[in-house]
Amino acid sequence: MITSKRLAAGVCALLAALTAGLALPAPASAGEPTGEDAPQVDLVLDVSGSMRTKDIDGGTRMAAAKQAFNEVLDATPEEVRLGIRTLGADYPGDDQKTGCKDTAQLYPVGPLDRTEAKTAVATLTPTGWTPIGPALLAAAGDFGDGTGSKRIVLISDGEDTCAPLDPCEVAREIAAKGIGLTIDTLGLVPNSKMRQQLSCIAEATGGTYTSVEHTDELTDKVNQLVDRAADPVVTPVATEGADRCAAAPALKSGLYTDREEFGQQRWYRVDVEPGQELRASVSVSADRAVHPSYGVLLRAVTAHGREIVRGEAAGDGRTDVISTGLRYPKAEVDEDEEGEGNATETVCLEVAHSFSAASGVKTTPGLPLELTVDVVDGPSQASDVASFGLGRGWWLLGALIVVGFLAGLVWGWVSRWRIAVWRTN
């Protein structure tokens, strides 16, 4: 006699078989980039004596850096060629000339062996000076040939101690070589002098500066920068926003940089065709000491001043970069209809921030901002909307419906058969 447990097991087995047969892996998407030179990233870590300081989540700065590096190494995309360089890791003495030569390649830029790289990081002990300039010069030579993106990520808890070699001038020299090398900088528990120096280094090569005071912030930011290296290289275009929409520059899809004074609004214009969607985002960076409470606003407004949509974000001093974004789909109108709906619409983008300078800090030039504009074809018909919502997973929904229907038939048949057997007994 068939028991209820055996019947349930049989139905489960049938469901598993049906699901396994239907849930086949989807084929790879067409048009994915192949054969391009691999992106390269060199992580440059300050291992000077000050990294012994215990002020990051109750532990030392060195411990926070090691933990962040281990998590970043685990998350590094396979296509990225990654290396690690140190500064101030080997010389413990007082001779500045010797201390300013203390930079070494801990792990060469190339295919990543995660275990080997982690083992190398584990050996580091805070030791000596802070030769940022010499380390950047050496790091620029760590990269191999190829047209893939090249990025240095510098992590330091203090300003350079090897004057007169100015690391900002070193960064400008690297940029002048035209090798397409970007330097991003991260300051651990920064002071105003260090903030200014690291900001200058990043700005000279089109990179970013961020201050971090917690381990998770450090991990997240380094991961973000490593991932960015794997993205297609986009060169920001310098633009200058206006104080009103009518005088604003007309922008197309792309990445733009500008500067915005304290208490100022910047305006830009974007043309959007019927059936297109405008996607925009903005990041504003504090490259000097500011008060800890601030926000950023990005508004899309019609040429007549009516607000369409807005994005806003607030900060509390834990990071020097704040970002927000928005999306505006313009409906597609029937070709047979006439009127303003079929015309190209000029959308005005307004950027405003509420950063305020600390006492005694210069307010000029304005704070750097990065504006991304993307105008794409939007969903215009009912079928497009369905596809937009379900993507390529529509077939899986259909498969689940079929599986559920068949399972219901089988379970109903089994139940009727059990009742019939029970009655005969």
Coordinates of C-alpha atoms in Angstrom, one line a residue:
M1 CA 0.0 0.0 0.0
I2 CA 1.3 3.5 -0.9
T3 CA 1.6 5.7 2.2
S4 CA 1.1 9.5 2.2
K5 CA 4.8 10.1 2.8
R6 CA 5.7 8.1 -0.4
L7 CA 3.0 10.0 -2.4
A8 CA 4.4 13.3 -1.2
A9 CA 8.0 12.2 -2.0
G10 CA 6.9 11.2 -5.5
V11 CA 5.2 14.5 -6.2
C12 CA 8.2 16.4 -5.0
A13 CA 10.5 14.3 -7.3
L14 CA 8.2 15.0 -10.2
L15 CA 8.3 18.8 -9.5
A16 CA 12.1 18.7 -9.2
A17 CA 12.5 16.9 -12.5
L18 CA 10.2 19.3 -14.3
T19 CA 11.9 22.3 -12.8
A20 CA 15.3 21.0 -13.6
G21 CA 14.3 20.3 -17.2
L22 CA 12.9 23.8 -17.7
A23 CA 15.3 26.0 -15.8
L24 CA 18.2 25.8 -18.3
P25 CA 20.9 28.5 -18.2
A26 CA 20.3 31.4 -20.5
P27 CA 22.7 31.9 -23.4
A28 CA 25.3 34.6 -23.1
S29 CA 24.2 38.0 -24.2
A30 CA 25.4 39.2 -27.6
G31 CA 27.6 42.3 -27.8
E32 CA 29.5 41.7 -24.6
P33 CA 33.1 43.1 -24.8
T34 CA 35.7 40.5 -25.6
G35 CA 39.4 40.6 -26.4
E36 CA 40.1 44.0 -24.9
D37 CA 43.2 44.7 -22.8
A38 CA 42.7 43.9 -19.2
P39 CA 42.3 46.8 -16.8
Q40 CA 45.1 47.3 -14.3
V41 CA 45.0 48.5 -10.7
D42 CA 47.9 49.2 -8.3
L43 CA 46.9 49.6 -4.6
V44 CA 49.4 51.8 -2.9
L45 CA 49.3 51.5 0.9
D46 CA 50.9 53.8 3.5
V47 CA 52.7 51.5 6.1
S48 CA 54.3 54.4 8.0
G49 CA 54.6 54.4 11.7
S50 CA 51.5 56.4 12.2
M51 CA 49.4 53.5 10.9
R52 CA 49.8 52.0 14.5
T53 CA 47.3 54.6 15.8
K54 CA 44.2 53.0 17.2
D55 CA 41.3 55.2 16.1
I56 CA 39.4 53.2 13.5
D57 CA 36.5 51.2 15.0
G58 CA 38.6 50.5 18.1
G59 CA 41.6 49.1 16.2
T60 CA 44.7 50.3 14.5
R61 CA 44.6 51.9 11.1
M62 CA 46.8 49.1 9.8
A63 CA 44.4 46.5 11.0
A64 CA 41.5 48.3 9.2
A65 CA 43.6 48.5 6.0
K66 CA 44.5 44.8 6.1
Q67 CA 40.9 43.8 6.7
A68 CA 39.7 46.0 3.8
F69 CA 42.4 44.6 1.5
N70 CA 41.5 41.0 2.3
E71 CA 37.8 41.7 1.4
V72 CA 38.8 43.6 -1.7
L73 CA 41.0 40.8 -2.9
D74 CA 38.1 38.4 -2.5
A75 CA 35.8 40.6 -4.5
T76 CA 38.2 41.7 -7.3
P77 CA 36.8 40.8 -10.8
E78 CA 38.6 38.1 -12.6
E79 CA 39.5 40.4 -15.5
V80 CA 41.3 42.9 -13.4
R81 CA 45.1 42.8 -13.1
L82 CA 45.9 43.9 -9.6
G83 CA 49.1 44.8 -7.7
I84 CA 50.1 46.2 -4.3
R85 CA 52.8 48.7 -3.6
T86 CA 53.9 49.9 -0.1
L87 CA 55.4 53.1 1.2
G88 CA 57.2 53.4 4.6
A89 CA 57.1 49.6 5.2
D90 CA 60.8 48.7 5.6
Y91 CA 63.0 51.5 7.0
P92 CA 62.5 52.3 10.7
G93 CA 65.4 54.8 11.1
D94 CA 65.6 58.6 11.2
D95 CA 67.5 59.4 8.0
Q96 CA 65.2 61.2 5.7
K97 CA 67.2 60.5 2.6
T98 CA 66.9 56.7 3.2
G99 CA 63.3 56.9 4.5
C100 CA 62.2 58.7 1.3
K101 CA 63.4 55.7 -0.8
D102 CA 61.2 53.3 1.2
T103 CA 58.7 52.1 -1.4
A104 CA 58.5 48.6 -2.7
Q105 CA 56.3 46.4 -4.9
L106 CA 54.7 44.0 -2.5
Y107 CA 52.7 42.1 -5.2
P108 CA 53.2 42.7 -9.0
V109 CA 50.4 44.0 -11.2
G110 CA 49.1 41.0 -13.0
P111 CA 46.7 38.0 -12.7
L112 CA 45.6 37.8 -9.1
D113 CA 46.5 34.9 -6.8
R114 CA 44.3 35.8 -3.9
T115 CA 46.1 33.5 -1.4
E116 CA 49.5 34.8 -2.3
A117 CA 48.4 38.4 -2.2
K118 CA 46.7 38.0 1.2
T119 CA 49.8 36.3 2.6
A120 CA 51.9 39.3 1.5
V121 CA 49.5 41.8 3.1
A122 CA 49.6 39.9 6.4
T123 CA 53.3 40.4 6.7
L124 CA 53.0 44.2 6.8
T125 CA 53.9 46.1 10.0
P126 CA 53.8 50.0 10.4
T127 CA 57.4 51.1 10.2
G128 CA 58.7 54.3 8.7
W129 CA 58.3 57.5 6.7
T130 CA 55.5 58.6 4.3
P131 CA 57.2 59.0 0.8
I132 CA 54.0 59.5 -1.2
G133 CA 55.8 61.3 -4.1
P134 CA 58.4 58.6 -4.6
A135 CA 55.8 55.9 -4.3
L136 CA 53.6 57.4 -7.0
L137 CA 56.6 57.8 -9.3
A138 CA 57.4 54.1 -8.8
A139 CA 53.8 53.0 -9.1
A140 CA 53.5 54.7 -12.5
G141 CA 56.1 52.2 -13.7
D142 CA 54.4 49.1 -12.2
F143 CA 51.9 48.8 -15.1
G144 CA 52.3 46.6 -18.2
D145 CA 51.6 47.6 -21.8
G146 CA 48.1 47.7 -23.2
T147 CA 45.3 50.1 -23.8
G148 CA 43.2 48.9 -20.8
S149 CA 42.5 51.4 -18.0
K150 CA 45.2 52.0 -15.5
R151 CA 44.4 53.2 -12.0
I152 CA 46.4 53.9 -8.8
V153 CA 44.5 53.8 -5.5
L154 CA 46.5 55.5 -2.8
I155 CA 45.6 54.9 0.8
S156 CA 47.4 57.1 3.4
D157 CA 46.8 58.5 6.9
G158 CA 49.2 61.4 6.6
E159 CA 50.8 63.9 4.3
D160 CA 54.0 63.3 2.5
T161 CA 57.2 63.6 4.6
C162 CA 59.7 63.8 1.8
A163 CA 59.7 67.5 0.8
P164 CA 60.7 69.2 -1.4
L165 CA 59.4 66.5 -3.7
D166 CA 55.7 67.6 -3.9
P167 CA 53.4 64.6 -4.5
C168 CA 50.9 67.0 -6.2
E169 CA 53.6 68.0 -8.7
V170 CA 54.4 64.3 -9.2
A171 CA 50.7 63.6 -10.0
R172 CA 50.7 66.5 -12.6
E173 CA 53.9 65.1 -14.1
I174 CA 52.3 61.7 -14.4
A175 CA 49.2 63.3 -16.0
A176 CA 51.4 65.2 -18.5
K177 CA 52.8 62.0 -19.8
G178 CA 49.5 61.2 -21.4
I179 CA 49.5 57.5 -20.4
G180 CA 45.9 57.6 -19.2
L181 CA 46.7 56.9 -15.6
T182 CA 44.1 57.9 -13.0
I183 CA 45.1 58.3 -9.3
D184 CA 42.3 58.0 -6.7
T185 CA 43.2 58.9 -3.1
L186 CA 41.7 57.8 0.3
G187 CA 42.6 59.6 3.5
L188 CA 42.3 57.7 6.8
V189 CA 41.1 60.1 9.6
P190 CA 42.3 63.1 7.7
N191 CA 43.4 66.5 8.8
S192 CA 43.1 69.6 6.6
K193 CA 46.7 69.6 5.3
M194 CA 46.4 65.9 4.3
R195 CA 43.0 66.5 2.8
Q196 CA 44.3 69.3 0.6
Q197 CA 47.3 67.3 -0.6
L198 CA 45.4 64.1 -1.4
S199 CA 42.7 66.1 -3.2
C200 CA 45.3 67.8 -5.3
I201 CA 46.8 64.5 -6.3
A202 CA 43.5 63.1 -7.4
E203 CA 42.4 66.2 -9.2
A204 CA 45.6 66.4 -11.2
T205 CA 44.8 63.0 -12.9
G206 CA 41.0 63.2 -13.0
G207 CA 40.6 60.9 -10.0
T208 CA 38.6 61.2 -6.8
Y209 CA 39.5 61.9 -3.2
T210 CA 37.5 60.4 -0.2
S211 CA 38.1 60.6 3.5
V212 CA 37.2 57.5 5.5
E213 CA 37.0 56.9 9.3
H214 CA 35.5 53.4 9.4
T215 CA 36.7 50.0 8.1
D216 CA 33.5 49.3 6.1
E217 CA 33.8 52.7 4.4
L218 CA 37.4 51.8 3.3
T219 CA 36.4 48.4 2.0
D220 CA 33.4 49.8 0.1
K221 CA 35.3 52.6 -1.6
V222 CA 38.3 50.5 -2.6
N223 CA 35.9 47.9 -4.1
Q224 CA 34.1 50.6 -6.0
L225 CA 37.4 52.0 -7.4
V226 CA 38.6 48.5 -8.5
D227 CA 35.2 47.8 -10.1
R228 CA 35.4 51.1 -11.9
A229 CA 38.7 50.1 -13.4
A230 CA 36.9 47.3 -15.2
D231 CA 34.3 49.6 -16.7
P232 CA 34.9 51.2 -20.1
V233 CA 37.2 54.3 -19.8
V234 CA 35.2 57.5 -20.0
T235 CA 37.1 60.8 -20.0
P236 CA 35.1 63.6 -18.2
V237 CA 34.5 66.7 -20.2
A238 CA 34.9 70.0 -18.5
T239 CA 31.8 72.3 -18.7
E240 CA 30.6 75.4 -17.0
G241 CA 27.0 75.6 -15.8
A242 CA 25.1 78.8 -15.8
D243 CA 23.1 80.7 -13.1
R244 CA 19.8 80.1 -15.1
C245 CA 18.5 77.6 -17.5
A246 CA 18.2 79.9 -20.5
A247 CA 22.0 80.5 -20.5
A248 CA 22.9 76.9 -19.6
P249 CA 25.2 74.7 -21.8
A250 CA 23.4 72.0 -23.8
L251 CA 24.7 68.6 -22.8
K252 CA 24.4 65.2 -24.5
S253 CA 25.0 61.8 -23.0
G254 CA 28.4 61.8 -21.2
L255 CA 30.4 62.5 -18.1
Y256 CA 31.0 66.2 -17.2
T257 CA 32.9 68.0 -14.5
D258 CA 32.4 71.5 -13.1
R259 CA 32.8 73.5 -10.0
E260 CA 30.1 75.0 -7.9
E261 CA 30.5 77.9 -5.4
F262 CA 29.0 77.6 -1.9
G263 CA 25.4 78.7 -1.9
Q264 CA 25.3 78.7 -5.7
Q265 CA 23.0 76.8 -8.2
R266 CA 24.3 75.5 -11.5
W267 CA 22.1 74.9 -14.5
Y268 CA 22.5 72.6 -17.6
R269 CA 20.2 71.8 -20.5
V270 CA 19.4 68.4 -22.1
D271 CA 17.2 67.7 -25.1
V272 CA 14.9 64.7 -24.7
E273 CA 13.0 63.2 -27.7
P274 CA 9.5 61.6 -27.3
G275 CA 10.0 57.9 -26.2
Q276 CA 13.4 58.6 -24.7
E277 CA 14.4 58.5 -21.0
L278 CA 16.7 61.0 -19.3
R279 CA 18.9 59.5 -16.5
A280 CA 21.2 61.9 -14.6
S281 CA 23.3 61.7 -11.5
V282 CA 25.6 64.1 -9.7
S283 CA 28.4 63.8 -7.1
V284 CA 29.7 66.8 -5.2
S285 CA 33.1 66.5 -3.4
A286 CA 34.3 68.5 -0.5
D287 CA 38.0 69.1 -1.3
R288 CA 38.5 71.2 1.9
A289 CA 37.3 71.4 5.5
V290 CA 33.5 71.8 5.7
H291 CA 30.8 71.6 8.3
P292 CA 29.5 68.1 8.9
S293 CA 25.9 68.6 7.9
Y294 CA 25.2 69.0 4.1
G295 CA 23.1 67.9 1.2
V296 CA 22.9 67.8 -2.6
L297 CA 19.9 68.4 -4.9
L298 CA 19.4 67.5 -8.5
R299 CA 16.2 68.8 -10.2
A300 CA 14.8 68.2 -13.7
V301 CA 12.6 71.3 -14.6
T302 CA 10.8 72.3 -17.8
A303 CA 11.9 75.3 -19.7
H304 CA 8.9 77.1 -18.2
G305 CA 10.1 76.4 -14.6
R306 CA 7.8 73.5 -13.7
E307 CA 9.5 70.8 -11.7
I308 CA 9.4 67.3 -13.3
V309 CA 11.3 65.2 -10.8
R310 CA 14.1 65.6 -8.3
G311 CA 16.7 63.6 -6.4
E312 CA 18.3 64.6 -3.2
A313 CA 20.6 63.2 -0.5
A314 CA 22.0 64.3 2.8
G315 CA 25.3 63.7 4.6
D316 CA 26.6 63.8 8.2
G317 CA 30.3 64.3 7.8
R318 CA 31.3 60.6 7.4
T319 CA 32.3 61.0 3.8
D320 CA 33.4 63.9 1.6
V321 CA 31.4 62.9 -1.5
I322 CA 27.6 62.9 -1.7
S323 CA 25.6 61.8 -4.7
T324 CA 22.0 61.6 -6.0
G325 CA 20.2 60.9 -9.3
L326 CA 16.9 61.0 -11.2
R327 CA 15.1 59.5 -14.1
Y328 CA 12.6 61.1 -16.5
P329 CA 10.9 59.1 -19.2
K330 CA 9.2 61.2 -21.9
A331 CA 6.1 59.5 -23.2
E332 CA 6.0 58.6 -26.9
V333 CA 3.0 60.2 -28.7
D334 CA 1.2 58.6 -31.7
E335 CA 2.7 59.7 -35.0
D336 CA -0.7 60.8 -36.3
E337 CA -1.3 63.2 -33.4
E338 CA -0.1 66.8 -33.5
G339 CA 1.0 69.1 -30.7
E340 CA 3.7 69.8 -28.3
G341 CA 3.9 66.1 -27.1
N342 CA 5.6 65.2 -30.3
A343 CA 8.3 67.8 -30.0
T344 CA 11.7 67.6 -28.5
E345 CA 11.7 68.8 -24.9
T346 CA 14.4 70.8 -23.3
V347 CA 14.9 69.6 -19.8
C348 CA 16.7 71.9 -17.4
L349 CA 18.9 70.3 -14.8
E350 CA 19.6 72.2 -11.6
V351 CA 22.4 71.2 -9.2
A352 CA 22.6 72.7 -5.7
H353 CA 24.4 71.7 -2.5
S354 CA 24.4 72.9 1.1
F355 CA 28.0 72.4 1.9
S356 CA 29.4 75.2 4.1
A357 CA 33.0 76.1 4.6
A358 CA 34.6 75.8 8.0
S359 CA 36.0 79.0 9.7
G360 CA 39.0 80.4 7.9
V361 CA 38.7 78.1 4.8
K362 CA 38.8 79.6 1.4
T363 CA 35.5 79.4 -0.5
T364 CA 37.0 79.7 -4.0
P365 CA 37.3 77.9 -6.3
G366 CA 34.0 76.1 -5.9
L367 CA 33.6 72.5 -5.0
P368 CA 34.2 69.9 -7.7
L369 CA 31.1 68.2 -9.1
E370 CA 30.7 65.3 -11.5
L371 CA 27.6 65.1 -13.6
T372 CA 26.5 62.1 -15.6
V373 CA 23.9 62.5 -18.3
D374 CA 22.4 59.5 -20.2
V375 CA 19.6 59.8 -22.7
V376 CA 18.4 56.3 -23.8
D377 CA 15.4 54.8 -25.6
G378 CA 12.7 54.3 -23.0
P379 CA 9.8 51.8 -22.9
S380 CA 7.0 53.2 -25.2
Q381 CA 4.5 50.4 -25.8
A382 CA 2.7 47.9 -23.6
S383 CA 5.0 45.1 -24.8
D384 CA 8.0 47.2 -24.1
V385 CA 6.8 47.8 -20.6
A386 CA 6.3 44.1 -19.9
S387 CA 9.8 43.4 -21.3
F388 CA 11.2 46.2 -19.2
G389 CA 9.7 44.7 -16.0
L390 CA 10.4 41.0 -16.6
G391 CA 13.5 41.2 -18.8
R392 CA 14.6 37.8 -20.1
G393 CA 12.9 36.0 -17.2
W394 CA 9.5 35.8 -18.9
W395 CA 10.1 32.3 -20.0
L396 CA 10.9 31.2 -16.4
L397 CA 7.5 32.6 -15.3
G398 CA 5.8 30.6 -18.0
A399 CA 7.7 27.5 -17.0
L400 CA 6.6 27.9 -13.3
I401 CA 3.0 28.2 -14.4
V402 CA 3.2 25.0 -16.4
V403 CA 4.9 23.2 -13.5
G404 CA 2.2 24.4 -11.1
F405 CA -0.5 23.3 -13.4
L406 CA 1.0 19.8 -13.9
A407 CA 1.7 19.5 -10.2
G408 CA -2.0 20.3 -9.5
L409 CA -3.2 17.6 -11.9
V410 CA -0.9 15.0 -10.4
W411 CA -1.8 15.9 -6.8
G412 CA -5.5 15.8 -7.7
W413 CA -5.2 12.4 -9.3
V414 CA -3.3 11.0 -6.4
S415 CA -5.8 12.3 -3.9
R416 CA -8.7 10.7 -5.8
W417 CA -6.9 7.5 -6.0
R418 CA -6.2 7.5 -2.2
I419 CA -9.9 8.1 -1.4
A420 CA -11.0 5.3 -3.7
V421 CA -8.5 2.9 -2.0
W422 CA -9.7 4.0 1.4
R423 CA -13.4 3.4 0.5
T424 CA -12.7 -0.1 -0.8
N425 CA -11.0 -1.0 2.5

